[in-house]
Coordinates of C-alpha atoms in Angstrom, one line a residue:
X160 CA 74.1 -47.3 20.4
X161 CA 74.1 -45.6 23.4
X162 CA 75.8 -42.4 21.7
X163 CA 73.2 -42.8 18.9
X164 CA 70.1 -42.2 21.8
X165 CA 71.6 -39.2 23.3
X166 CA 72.0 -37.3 20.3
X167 CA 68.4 -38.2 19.1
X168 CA 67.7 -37.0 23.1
X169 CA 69.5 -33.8 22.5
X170 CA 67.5 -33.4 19.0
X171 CA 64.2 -33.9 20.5
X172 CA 65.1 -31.3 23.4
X173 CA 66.6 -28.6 21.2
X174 CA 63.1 -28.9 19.0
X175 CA 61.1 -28.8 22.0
X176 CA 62.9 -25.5 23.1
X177 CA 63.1 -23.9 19.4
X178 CA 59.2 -24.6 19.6
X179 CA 58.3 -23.5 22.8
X180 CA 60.5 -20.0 21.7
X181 CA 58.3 -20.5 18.1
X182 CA 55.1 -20.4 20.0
X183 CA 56.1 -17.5 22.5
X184 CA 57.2 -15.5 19.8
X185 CA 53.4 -16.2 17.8
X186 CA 51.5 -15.4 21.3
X187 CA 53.8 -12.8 21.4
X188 CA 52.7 -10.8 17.9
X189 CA 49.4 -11.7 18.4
X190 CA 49.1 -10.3 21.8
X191 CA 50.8 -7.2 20.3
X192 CA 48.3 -6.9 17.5
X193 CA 45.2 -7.2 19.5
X194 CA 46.7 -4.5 21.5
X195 CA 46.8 -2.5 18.6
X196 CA 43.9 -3.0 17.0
X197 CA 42.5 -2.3 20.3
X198 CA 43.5 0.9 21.2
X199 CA 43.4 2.2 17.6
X200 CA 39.9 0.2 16.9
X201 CA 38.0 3.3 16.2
X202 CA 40.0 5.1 13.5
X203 CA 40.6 1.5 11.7
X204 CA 36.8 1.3 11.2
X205 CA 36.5 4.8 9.9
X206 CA 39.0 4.5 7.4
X207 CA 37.7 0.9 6.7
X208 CA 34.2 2.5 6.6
X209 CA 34.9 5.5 4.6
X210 CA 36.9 3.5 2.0
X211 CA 34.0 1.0 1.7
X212 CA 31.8 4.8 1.1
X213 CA 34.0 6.4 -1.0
X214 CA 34.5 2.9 -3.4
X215 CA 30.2 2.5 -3.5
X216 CA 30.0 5.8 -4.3
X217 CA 32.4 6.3 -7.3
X218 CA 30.6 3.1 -8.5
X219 CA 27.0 4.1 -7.9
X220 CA 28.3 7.3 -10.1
X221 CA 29.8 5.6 -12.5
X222 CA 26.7 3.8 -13.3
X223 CA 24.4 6.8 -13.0
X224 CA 26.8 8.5 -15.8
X225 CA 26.2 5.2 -17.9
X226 CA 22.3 5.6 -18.1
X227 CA 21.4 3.7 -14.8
X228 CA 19.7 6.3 -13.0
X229 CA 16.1 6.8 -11.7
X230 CA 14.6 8.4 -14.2
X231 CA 10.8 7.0 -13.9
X232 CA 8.8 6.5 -11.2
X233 CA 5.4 4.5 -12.2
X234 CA 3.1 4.7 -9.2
X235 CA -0.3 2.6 -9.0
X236 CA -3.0 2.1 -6.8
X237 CA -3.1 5.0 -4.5
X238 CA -6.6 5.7 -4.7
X239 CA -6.6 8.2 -1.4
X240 CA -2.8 8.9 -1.3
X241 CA -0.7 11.4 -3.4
X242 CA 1.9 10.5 -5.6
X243 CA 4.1 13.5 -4.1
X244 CA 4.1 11.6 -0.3
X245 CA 5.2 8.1 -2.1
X246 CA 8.1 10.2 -4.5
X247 CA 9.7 11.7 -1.6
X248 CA 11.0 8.1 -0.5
X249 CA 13.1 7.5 -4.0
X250 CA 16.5 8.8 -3.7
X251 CA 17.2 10.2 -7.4
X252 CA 20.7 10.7 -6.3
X253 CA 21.2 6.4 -6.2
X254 CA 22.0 4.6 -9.0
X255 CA 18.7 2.2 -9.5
X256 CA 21.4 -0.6 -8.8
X257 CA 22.0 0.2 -5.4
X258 CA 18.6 1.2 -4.8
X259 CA 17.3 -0.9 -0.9
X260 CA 14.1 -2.1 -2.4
X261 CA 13.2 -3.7 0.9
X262 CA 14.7 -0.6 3.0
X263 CA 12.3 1.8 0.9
X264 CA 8.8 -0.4 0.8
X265 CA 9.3 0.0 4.6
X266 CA 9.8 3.7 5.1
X267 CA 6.9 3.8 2.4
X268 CA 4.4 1.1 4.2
X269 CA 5.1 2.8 7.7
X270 CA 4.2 6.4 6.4
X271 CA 0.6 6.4 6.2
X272 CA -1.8 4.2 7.9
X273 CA -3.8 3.7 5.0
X274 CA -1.4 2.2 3.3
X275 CA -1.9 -2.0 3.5
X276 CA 0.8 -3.1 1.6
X277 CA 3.9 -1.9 -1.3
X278 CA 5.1 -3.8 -4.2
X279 CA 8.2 -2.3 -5.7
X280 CA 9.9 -3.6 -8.9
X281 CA 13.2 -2.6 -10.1
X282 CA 13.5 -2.4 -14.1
X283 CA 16.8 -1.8 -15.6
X284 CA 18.1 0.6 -16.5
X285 CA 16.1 3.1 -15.3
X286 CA 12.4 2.5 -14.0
X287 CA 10.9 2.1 -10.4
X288 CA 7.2 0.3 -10.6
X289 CA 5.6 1.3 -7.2
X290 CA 2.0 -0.3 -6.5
X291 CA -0.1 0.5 -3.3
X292 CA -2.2 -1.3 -2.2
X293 CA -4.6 0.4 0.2
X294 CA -7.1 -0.2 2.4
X295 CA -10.6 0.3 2.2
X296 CA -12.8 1.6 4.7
X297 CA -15.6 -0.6 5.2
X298 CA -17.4 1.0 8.1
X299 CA -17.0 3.4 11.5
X300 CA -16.6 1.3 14.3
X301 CA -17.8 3.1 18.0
X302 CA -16.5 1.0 20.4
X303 CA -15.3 2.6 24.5
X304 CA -15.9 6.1 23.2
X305 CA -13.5 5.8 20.0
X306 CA -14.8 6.4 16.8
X307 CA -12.6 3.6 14.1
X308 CA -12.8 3.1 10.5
X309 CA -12.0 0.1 9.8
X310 CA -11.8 -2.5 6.9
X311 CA -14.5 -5.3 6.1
X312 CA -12.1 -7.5 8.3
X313 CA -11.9 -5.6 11.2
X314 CA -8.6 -4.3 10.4
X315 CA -8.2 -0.7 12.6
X316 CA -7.3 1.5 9.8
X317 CA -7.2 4.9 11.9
X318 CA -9.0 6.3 15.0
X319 CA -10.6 9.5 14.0
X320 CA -13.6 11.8 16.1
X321 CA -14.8 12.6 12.9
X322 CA -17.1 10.1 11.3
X323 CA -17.4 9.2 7.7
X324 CA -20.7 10.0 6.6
X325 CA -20.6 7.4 3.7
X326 CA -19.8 4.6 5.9
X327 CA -22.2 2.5 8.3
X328 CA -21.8 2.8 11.6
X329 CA -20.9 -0.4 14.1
X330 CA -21.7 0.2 17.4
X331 CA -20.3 -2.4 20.4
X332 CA -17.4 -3.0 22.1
X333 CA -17.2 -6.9 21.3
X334 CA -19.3 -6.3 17.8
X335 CA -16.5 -7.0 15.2
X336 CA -17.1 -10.8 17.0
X337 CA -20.0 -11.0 15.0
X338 CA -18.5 -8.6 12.0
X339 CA -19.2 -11.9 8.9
X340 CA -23.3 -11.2 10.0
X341 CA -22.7 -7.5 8.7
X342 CA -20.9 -8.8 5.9
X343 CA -23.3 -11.2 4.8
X344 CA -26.3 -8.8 5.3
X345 CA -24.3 -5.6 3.0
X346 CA -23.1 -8.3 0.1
X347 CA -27.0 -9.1 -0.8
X348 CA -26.9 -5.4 -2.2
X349 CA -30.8 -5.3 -2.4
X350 CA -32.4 -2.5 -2.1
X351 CA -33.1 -3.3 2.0
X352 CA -29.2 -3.4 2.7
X353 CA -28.7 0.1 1.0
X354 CA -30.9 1.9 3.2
X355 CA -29.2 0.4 6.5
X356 CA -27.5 3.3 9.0
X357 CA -26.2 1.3 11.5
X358 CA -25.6 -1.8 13.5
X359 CA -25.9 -1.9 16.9
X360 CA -24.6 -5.2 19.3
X361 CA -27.0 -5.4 22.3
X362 CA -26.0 -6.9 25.3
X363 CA -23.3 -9.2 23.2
X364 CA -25.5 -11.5 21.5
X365 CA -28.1 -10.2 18.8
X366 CA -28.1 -7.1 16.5
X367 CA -30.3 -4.1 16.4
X368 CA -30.4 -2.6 12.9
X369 CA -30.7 1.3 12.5
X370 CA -32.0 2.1 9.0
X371 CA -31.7 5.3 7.3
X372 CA -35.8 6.0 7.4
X373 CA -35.4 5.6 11.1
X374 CA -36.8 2.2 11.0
X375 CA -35.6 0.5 14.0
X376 CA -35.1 -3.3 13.5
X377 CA -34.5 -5.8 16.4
X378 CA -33.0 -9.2 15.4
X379 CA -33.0 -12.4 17.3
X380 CA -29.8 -14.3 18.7
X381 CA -30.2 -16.9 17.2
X382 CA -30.3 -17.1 13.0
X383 CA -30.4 -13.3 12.6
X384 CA -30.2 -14.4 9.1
X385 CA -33.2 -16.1 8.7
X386 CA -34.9 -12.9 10.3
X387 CA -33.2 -10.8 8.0
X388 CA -34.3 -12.7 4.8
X389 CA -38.0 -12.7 6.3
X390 CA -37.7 -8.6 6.8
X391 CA -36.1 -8.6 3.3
X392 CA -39.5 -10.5 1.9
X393 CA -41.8 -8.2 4.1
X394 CA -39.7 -5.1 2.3
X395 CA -41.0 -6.7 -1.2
X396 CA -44.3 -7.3 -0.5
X397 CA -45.7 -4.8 1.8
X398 CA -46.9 -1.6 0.8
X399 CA -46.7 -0.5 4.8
X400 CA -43.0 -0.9 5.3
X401 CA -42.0 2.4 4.7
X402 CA -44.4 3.4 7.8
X403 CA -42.7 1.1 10.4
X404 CA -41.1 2.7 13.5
X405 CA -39.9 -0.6 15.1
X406 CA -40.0 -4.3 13.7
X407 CA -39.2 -6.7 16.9
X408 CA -38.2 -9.8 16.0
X409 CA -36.7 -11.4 19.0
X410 CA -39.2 -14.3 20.0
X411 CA -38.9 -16.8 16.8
X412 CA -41.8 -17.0 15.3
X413 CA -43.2 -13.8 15.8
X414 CA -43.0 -10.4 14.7
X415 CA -44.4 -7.3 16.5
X416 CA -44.4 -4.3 13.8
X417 CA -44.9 -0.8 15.4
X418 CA -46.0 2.0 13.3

């Protein structure tokens, strides 16, 4: 019996040392390959890289030889930009397969400030749908000695010292607070709101309204809307308005008309 335990004790040492040699001989190799790869870390990614380069591209013209190249470009939408400064972002040279849809709409978004959003849609085999949407100037915005035009949300499309003449004119540091009251007052499209220059926020809390007769029009704070619906019905039915210098409606309930 006894003879029986020491050879099983000479087994189980003999294993331990063939896999303590087992596992020196692993950490050995790997320790070796690191090394390798370390020092040598550079050119293995080039290669790597350049295969990877060399495989897309004998694919990419593999497929353009087989029909799926970019052949049309359908732009739509771009109201103020030109085709030409959206067409220079499709690479003709990529197979429509491997074209970065997300990669391009980017480069195309970020271009021109105008730009609000780009929808791009792939069609096999050969077709690139492009739509722009833009956005659309809603008024010039003077605000700390900036000139803006901006969109009817108050969106900062471009700062410009040139103001469009087609545009009303928002004049206030803190007006675009206030910016649904213009909104409300252009939507009616009467006849009134047509002939209205500017906006101007006094003191941050009422509107002064410019018109283009040089009719100067002073709102209340509170309910300018109810003012402006009264001024509307004063338009309609008096054939003085077109004489008025200044209509003051501040106090509620009152109306002081200077001609």
């Amino acid at each position: 019996m006894s003879l029986v335990n020491n050879l099983q004790k000479r087994y189980l040492a003999r294993s331990k040392v063939d896999c303590i040699k087992k596992c020196f001989f692993i950490a050995v190799i790997f320790c070796t390959s690191v090394t390798i790869l370390y020092f040598f870390r550079n050119q293995i990614l080039y290669n790597v890289s350049k295969g990877y380069s060399t495989f897309i591209t004998n694919i990419s013209n593999i497929l353009i030889n087989n029909g799926f190249v970019i052949d049309k470009v359908i732009i739509s939408g771009n109201a103020s930009i030109n085709k030409s400064d959206i067409l220079q972002f499709v690479d003709r040279k990529c197979a429509i397969i491997f074209l970065s849809i997300n990669d391009m709409r980017d480069r195309i978004k970020s271009s021109n400030a105008w730009i609000k959003d780009v929808v791009i849609k792939r069609v096999l085999p050969n077709t690139i749908y492009i739509e722009v949407q833009e956005y659309y100037a809603f008024a010039n915005w003077i605000h700390n000695g900036i000139n803006s035009i901006i969109d009817n949300t108050g969106h900062v499309i471009v700062n410009t010292s040139n103001r469009a003449n087609n545009l009303i004119s928002i004049y206030g540091d803190n007006a675009l607070h206030n910016l649904y009251f213009i909104r409300e007052v252009l939507s009616d499209n009467s006849m009134l709101s047509a002939m209205i220059s500017s906006f101007i926020w006094v003191g941050d809390r009422r509107w002064d309204i410019i018109f283009s007769s040089g009719l100067e029009v002073r709102l209340p704070e509170s309910d300018p809307h109810i003012a402006w619906n009264y001024l509307a019905y004063l338009n309609r039915t008096s054939n003085e308005f077109i004489t008025w210098k200044v209509v003051d409606m501040r106090v509620t309930g009152k109306i002081f008309i200077q001609q």
